CSV table of C-alpha atoms and ligand atoms in Angstrom, one decimal:
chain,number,residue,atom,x,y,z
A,59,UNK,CA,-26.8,52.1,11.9
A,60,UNK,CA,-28.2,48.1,12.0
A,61,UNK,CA,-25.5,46.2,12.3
A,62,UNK,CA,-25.1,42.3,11.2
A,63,UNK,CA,-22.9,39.7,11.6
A,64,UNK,CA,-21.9,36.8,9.0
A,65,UNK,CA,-21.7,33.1,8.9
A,66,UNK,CA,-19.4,32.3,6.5
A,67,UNK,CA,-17.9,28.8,4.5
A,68,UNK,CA,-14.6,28.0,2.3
A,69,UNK,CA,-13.2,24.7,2.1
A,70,UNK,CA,-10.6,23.0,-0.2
A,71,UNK,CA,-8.2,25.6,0.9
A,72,UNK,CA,-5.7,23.3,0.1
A,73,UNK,CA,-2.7,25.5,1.4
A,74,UNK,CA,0.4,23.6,0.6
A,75,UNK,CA,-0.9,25.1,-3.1
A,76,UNK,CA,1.4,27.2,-4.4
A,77,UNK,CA,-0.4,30.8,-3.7
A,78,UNK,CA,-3.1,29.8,-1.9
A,79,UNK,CA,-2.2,30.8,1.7
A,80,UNK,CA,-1.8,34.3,0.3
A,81,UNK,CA,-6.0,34.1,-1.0
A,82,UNK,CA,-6.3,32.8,2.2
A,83,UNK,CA,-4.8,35.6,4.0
A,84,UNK,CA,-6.1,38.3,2.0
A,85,UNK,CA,-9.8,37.1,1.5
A,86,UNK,CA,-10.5,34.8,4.5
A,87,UNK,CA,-11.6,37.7,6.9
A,88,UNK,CA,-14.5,38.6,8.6
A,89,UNK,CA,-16.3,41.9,7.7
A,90,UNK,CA,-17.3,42.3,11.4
A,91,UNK,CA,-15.5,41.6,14.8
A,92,UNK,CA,-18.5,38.9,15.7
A,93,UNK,CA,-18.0,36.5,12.3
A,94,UNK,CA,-17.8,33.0,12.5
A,95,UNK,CA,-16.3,30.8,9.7
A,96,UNK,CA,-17.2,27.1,9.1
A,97,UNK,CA,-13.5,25.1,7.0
A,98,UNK,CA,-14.9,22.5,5.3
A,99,UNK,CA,-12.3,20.4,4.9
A,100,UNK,CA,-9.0,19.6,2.8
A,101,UNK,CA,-7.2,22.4,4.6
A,102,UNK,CA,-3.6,20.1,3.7
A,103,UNK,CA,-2.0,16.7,4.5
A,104,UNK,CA,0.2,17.8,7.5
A,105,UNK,CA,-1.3,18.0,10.7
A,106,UNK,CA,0.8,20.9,11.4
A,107,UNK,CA,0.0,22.7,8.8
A,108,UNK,CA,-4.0,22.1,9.5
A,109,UNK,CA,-3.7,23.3,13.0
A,110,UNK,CA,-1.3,26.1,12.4
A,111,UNK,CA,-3.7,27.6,9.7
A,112,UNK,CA,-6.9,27.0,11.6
A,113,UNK,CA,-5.3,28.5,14.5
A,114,UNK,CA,-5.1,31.7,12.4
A,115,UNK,CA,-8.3,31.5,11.2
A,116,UNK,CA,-9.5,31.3,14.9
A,117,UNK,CA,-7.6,34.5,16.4
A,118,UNK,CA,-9.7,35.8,12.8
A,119,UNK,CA,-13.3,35.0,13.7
A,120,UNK,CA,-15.2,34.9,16.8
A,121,UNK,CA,-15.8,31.2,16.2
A,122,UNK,CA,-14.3,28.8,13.6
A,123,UNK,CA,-16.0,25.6,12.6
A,124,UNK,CA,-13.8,23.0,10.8
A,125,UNK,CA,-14.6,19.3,9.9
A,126,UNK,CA,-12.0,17.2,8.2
A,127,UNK,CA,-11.7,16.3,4.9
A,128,UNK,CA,-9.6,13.6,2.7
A,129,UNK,CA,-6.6,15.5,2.8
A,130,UNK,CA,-6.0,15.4,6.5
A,131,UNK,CA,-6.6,11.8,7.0
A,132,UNK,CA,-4.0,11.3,4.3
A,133,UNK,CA,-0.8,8.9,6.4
A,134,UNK,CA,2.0,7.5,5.7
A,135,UNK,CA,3.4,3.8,7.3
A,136,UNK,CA,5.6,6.2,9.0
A,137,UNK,CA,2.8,8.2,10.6
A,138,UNK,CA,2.8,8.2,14.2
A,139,UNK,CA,-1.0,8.7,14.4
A,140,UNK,CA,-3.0,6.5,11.3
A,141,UNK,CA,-6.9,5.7,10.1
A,142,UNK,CA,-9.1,6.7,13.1
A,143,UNK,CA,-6.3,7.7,15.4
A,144,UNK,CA,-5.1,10.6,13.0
A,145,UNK,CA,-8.9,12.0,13.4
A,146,UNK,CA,-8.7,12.0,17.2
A,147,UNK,CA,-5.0,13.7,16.8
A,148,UNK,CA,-6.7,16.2,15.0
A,149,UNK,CA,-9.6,16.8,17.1
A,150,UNK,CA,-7.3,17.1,20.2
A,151,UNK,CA,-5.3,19.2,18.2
A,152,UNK,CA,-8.6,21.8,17.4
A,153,UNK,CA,-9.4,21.7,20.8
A,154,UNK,CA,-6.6,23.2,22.0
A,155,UNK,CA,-7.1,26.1,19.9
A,156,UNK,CA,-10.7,26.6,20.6
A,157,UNK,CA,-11.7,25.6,16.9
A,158,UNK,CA,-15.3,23.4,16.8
A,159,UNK,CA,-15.2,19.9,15.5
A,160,UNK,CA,-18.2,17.0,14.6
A,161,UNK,CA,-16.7,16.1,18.5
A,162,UNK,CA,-18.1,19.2,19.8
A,163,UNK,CA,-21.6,20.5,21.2
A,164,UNK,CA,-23.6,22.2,18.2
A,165,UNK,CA,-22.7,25.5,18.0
A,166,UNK,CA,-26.2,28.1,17.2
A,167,UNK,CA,-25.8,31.1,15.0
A,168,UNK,CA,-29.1,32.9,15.0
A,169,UNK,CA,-32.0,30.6,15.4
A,170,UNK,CA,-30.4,27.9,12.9
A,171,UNK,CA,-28.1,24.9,14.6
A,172,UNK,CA,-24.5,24.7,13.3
A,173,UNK,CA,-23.8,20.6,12.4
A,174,UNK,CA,-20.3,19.7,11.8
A,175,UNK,CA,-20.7,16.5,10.4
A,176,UNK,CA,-17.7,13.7,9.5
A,177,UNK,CA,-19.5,11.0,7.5
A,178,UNK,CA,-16.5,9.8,4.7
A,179,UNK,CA,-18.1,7.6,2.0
A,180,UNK,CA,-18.8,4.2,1.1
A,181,UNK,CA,-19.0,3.1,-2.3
A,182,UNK,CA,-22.6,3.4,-2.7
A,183,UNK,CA,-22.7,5.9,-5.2
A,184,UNK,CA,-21.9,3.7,-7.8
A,185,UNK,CA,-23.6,1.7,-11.0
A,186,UNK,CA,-26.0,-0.4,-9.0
A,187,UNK,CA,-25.2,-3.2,-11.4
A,188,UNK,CA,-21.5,-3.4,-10.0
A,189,UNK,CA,-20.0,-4.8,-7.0
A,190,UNK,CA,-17.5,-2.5,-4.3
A,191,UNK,CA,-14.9,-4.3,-6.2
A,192,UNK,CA,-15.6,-4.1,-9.5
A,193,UNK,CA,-16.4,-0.4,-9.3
A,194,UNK,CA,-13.1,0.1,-7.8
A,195,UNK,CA,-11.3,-2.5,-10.6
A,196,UNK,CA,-13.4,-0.7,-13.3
A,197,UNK,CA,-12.8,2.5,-12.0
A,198,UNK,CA,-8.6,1.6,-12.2
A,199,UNK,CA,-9.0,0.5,-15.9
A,200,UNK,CA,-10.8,3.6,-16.5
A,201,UNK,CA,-7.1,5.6,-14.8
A,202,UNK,CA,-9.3,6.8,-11.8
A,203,UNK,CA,-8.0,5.7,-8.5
A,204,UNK,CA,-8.1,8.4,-5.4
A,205,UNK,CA,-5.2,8.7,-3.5
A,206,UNK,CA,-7.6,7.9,-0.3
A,207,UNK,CA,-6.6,4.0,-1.3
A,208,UNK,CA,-3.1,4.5,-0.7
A,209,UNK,CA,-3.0,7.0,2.2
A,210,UNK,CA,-6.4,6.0,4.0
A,211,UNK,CA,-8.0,2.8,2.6
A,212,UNK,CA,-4.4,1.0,4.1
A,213,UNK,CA,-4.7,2.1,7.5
A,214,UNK,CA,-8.7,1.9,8.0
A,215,UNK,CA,-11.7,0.2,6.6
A,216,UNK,CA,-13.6,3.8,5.2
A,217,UNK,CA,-17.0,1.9,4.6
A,218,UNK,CA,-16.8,0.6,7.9
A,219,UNK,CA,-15.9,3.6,9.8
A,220,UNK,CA,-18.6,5.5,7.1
A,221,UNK,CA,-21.0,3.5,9.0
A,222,UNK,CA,-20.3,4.4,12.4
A,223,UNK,CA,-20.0,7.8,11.5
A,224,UNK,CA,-23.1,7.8,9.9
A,225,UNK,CA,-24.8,5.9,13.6
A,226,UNK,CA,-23.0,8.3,15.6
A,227,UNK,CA,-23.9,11.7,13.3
A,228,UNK,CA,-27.6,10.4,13.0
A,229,UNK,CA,-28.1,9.9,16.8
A,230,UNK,CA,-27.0,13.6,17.3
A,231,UNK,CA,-29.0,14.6,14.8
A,232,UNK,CA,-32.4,13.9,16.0
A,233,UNK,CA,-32.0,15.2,19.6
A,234,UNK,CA,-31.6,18.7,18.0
A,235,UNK,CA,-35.0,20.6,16.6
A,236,UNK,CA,-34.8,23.5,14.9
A,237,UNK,CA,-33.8,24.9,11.5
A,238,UNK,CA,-30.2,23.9,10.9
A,239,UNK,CA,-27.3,24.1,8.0
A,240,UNK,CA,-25.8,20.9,8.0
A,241,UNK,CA,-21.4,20.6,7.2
A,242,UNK,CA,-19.5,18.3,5.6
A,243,UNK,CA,-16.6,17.6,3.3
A,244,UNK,CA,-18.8,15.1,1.1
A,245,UNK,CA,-21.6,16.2,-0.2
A,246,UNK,CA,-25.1,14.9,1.2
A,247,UNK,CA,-26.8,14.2,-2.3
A,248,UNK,CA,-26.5,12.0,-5.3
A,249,UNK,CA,-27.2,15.5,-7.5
A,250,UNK,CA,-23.8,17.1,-6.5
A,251,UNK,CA,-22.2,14.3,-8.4
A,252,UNK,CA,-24.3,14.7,-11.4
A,253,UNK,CA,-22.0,16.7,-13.4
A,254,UNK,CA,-18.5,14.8,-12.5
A,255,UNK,CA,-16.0,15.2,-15.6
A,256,UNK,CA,-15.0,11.3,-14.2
A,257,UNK,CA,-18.2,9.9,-12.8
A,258,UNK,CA,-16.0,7.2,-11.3
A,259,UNK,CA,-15.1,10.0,-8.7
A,260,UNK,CA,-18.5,9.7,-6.9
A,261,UNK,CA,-17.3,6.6,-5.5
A,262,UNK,CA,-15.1,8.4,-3.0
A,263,UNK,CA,-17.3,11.3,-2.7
A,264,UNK,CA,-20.5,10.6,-0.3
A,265,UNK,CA,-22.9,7.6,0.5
A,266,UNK,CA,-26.6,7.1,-0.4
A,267,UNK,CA,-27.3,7.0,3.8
A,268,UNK,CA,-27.2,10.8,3.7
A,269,UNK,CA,-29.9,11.2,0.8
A,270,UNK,CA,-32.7,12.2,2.8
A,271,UNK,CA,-30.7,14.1,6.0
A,272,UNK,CA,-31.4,17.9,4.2
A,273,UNK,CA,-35.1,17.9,4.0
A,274,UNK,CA,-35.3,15.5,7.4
A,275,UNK,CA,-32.9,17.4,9.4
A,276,UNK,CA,-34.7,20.3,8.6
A,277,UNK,CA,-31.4,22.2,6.7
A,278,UNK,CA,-31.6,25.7,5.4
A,279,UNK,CA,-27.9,25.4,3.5
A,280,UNK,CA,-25.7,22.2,3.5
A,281,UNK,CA,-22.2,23.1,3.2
A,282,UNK,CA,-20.2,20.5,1.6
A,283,UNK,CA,-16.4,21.0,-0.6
A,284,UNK,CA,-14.8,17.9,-2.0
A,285,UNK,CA,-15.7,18.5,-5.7
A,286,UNK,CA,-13.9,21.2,-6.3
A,287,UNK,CA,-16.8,22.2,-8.6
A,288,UNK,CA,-17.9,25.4,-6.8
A,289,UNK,CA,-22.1,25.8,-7.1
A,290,UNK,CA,-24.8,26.6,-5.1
A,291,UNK,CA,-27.7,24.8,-6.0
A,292,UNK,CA,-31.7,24.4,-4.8
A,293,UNK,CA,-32.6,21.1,-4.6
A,294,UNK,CA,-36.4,20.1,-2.6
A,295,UNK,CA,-35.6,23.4,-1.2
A,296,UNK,CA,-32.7,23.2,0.1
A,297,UNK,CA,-29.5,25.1,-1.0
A,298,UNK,CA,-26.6,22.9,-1.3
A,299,UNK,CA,-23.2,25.3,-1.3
A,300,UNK,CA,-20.0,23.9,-2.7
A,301,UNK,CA,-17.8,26.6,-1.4
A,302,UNK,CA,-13.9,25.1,-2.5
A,303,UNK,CA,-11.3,27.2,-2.9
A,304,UNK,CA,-9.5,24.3,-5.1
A,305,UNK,CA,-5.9,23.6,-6.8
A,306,UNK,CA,-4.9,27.4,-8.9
A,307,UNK,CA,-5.6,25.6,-11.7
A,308,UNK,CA,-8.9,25.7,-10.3
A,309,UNK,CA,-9.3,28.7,-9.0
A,310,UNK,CA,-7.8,31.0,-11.4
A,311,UNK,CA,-11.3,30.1,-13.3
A,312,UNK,CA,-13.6,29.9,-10.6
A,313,UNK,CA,-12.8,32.7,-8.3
A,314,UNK,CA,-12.8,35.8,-10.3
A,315,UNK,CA,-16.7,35.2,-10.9
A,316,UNK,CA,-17.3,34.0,-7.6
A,317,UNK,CA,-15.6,37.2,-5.6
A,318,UNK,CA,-17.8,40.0,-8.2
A,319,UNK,CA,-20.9,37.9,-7.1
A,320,UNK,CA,-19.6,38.0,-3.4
A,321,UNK,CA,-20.0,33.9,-3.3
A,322,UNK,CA,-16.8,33.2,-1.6
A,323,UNK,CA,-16.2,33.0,0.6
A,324,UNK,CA,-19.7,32.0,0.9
A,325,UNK,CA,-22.1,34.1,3.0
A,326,UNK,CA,-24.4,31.4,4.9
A,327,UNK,CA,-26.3,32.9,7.3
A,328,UNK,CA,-26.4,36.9,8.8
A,329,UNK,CA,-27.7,38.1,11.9
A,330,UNK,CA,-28.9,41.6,13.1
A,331,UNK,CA,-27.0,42.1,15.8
A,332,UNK,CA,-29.2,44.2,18.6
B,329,FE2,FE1,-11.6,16.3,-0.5
């Protein structure tokens, strides 16, 4: 009997949700011994709780792949560990439990590269007419404001740290060759946010920089969350998966259809196994 082996992708877990560990638990599983499982991000606001359900993820799956969304860089003044500090607390943290992080060597699945990327966003996705600021004031007026600006945007400059991110992920990038499937909490393209019930939430949801990283980096899937807008989408050949679990508001709608298609969580990549 050929046997195969899965690469798979949630992310949005968002387990502090009322009934979401319990989707976790029953659906996050592998369907063979040798599955690895890439968490996108938004996992919860509590390092504790991140590490404690990634560790249970990783005695789960041969390998687990997480890279960090919002949520976990969300601090308070109280907050031992703030801004870029709270990322290294949680990298030390997934290191200890053997979980991979944008920190790590590329992992390789196959013949395609594994890139778990931490690139935050930078305003850019805005009206080109407006300024940072008055895309963030007009935002406001509009009743959008992210609750990144009170539990980030105090403790670190995003666009700033965007930037190096986007230097440091870049460099990495083109030493590797290869086909690869690229990760990230944010999406990579302007497209994802085409559809946004508030367009104003673009602003905190990528950066133009990444436009052209799927077709140059030579990706097969880009796995992205963020949206909570679950799709999986071609785009210059390409497929861009947004694989969020999302709030039970959410998911009460958007899982049903996704679990008879078998779309979540999402099937990357498989692998005869020999
Ligand atoms: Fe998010």
């Amino acid at each position: 009997m050929i046997q195969h082996r899965t690469l798979w992708a949630v992310s949005d877990l968002h387990v502090a949700a009322p009934g979401n560990r319990d989707i976790v638990d029953e659906l996050v599983q592998p369907a063979h011994p040798r599955d690895w499982l890439i968490v996108a991000g938004d996992v919860a606001e509590r390092v504790s709780t991140v590490l404690k359900n990634l560790a249970i993820l990783a005695k789960r799956f041969e390998q687990v792949i997480w890279v960090p969304g919002n949520h976990e860089l969300f601090c308070s003044s109280q907050d031992l560990h703030r801004g870029r500090d709270r990322y290294r607390e949680l990298v030390r943290g997934c290191r200890e439990i053997d979980v991979l992080t944008p920190e790590d060597r590329y992992p390789v699945f196959g013949d395609h590269t594994v890139v778990p990327m931490f690139t935050l966003y930078d305003h850019s996705w805005r009206d080109p007419s407006l300024t940072v600021s008055e895309a963030l004031s007009a935002a406001e007026g509009n009743g959008v404001m992210f609750t990144d600006q009170v539990a980030i945007a105090p403790y670190v400059d995003v666009p700033g740290w965007c930037r190096d991110r986007l230097a440091y992920t870049v460099r990495r990038l083109s030493r590797i060759s290869g086909p690869t499937v690229l990760v990230n909490h944010w999406p990579l393209v302007r497209e994802m946010t085409d559809n946004l019930d508030l367009p104003e939430i673009a602003l905190w949801s990528g950066t133009q920089d990444t436009q052209d990283w799927p077709v140059r980096f030579r990706a097969s899937t880009v796995v992205y969350g963020h949206l909570h807008i679950p799709v999986v989408r071609d785009i210059d050949g390409v497929t861009h998966a947004e694989v969020s679990l999302g709030y039970p508001r959410e998911h009460e709608r958007s899982l049903p259809p996704r679990r008879t298609r078998h779309l979540w969580p999402f099937p990357v990549l498989t692998e005869v196994l020999p």
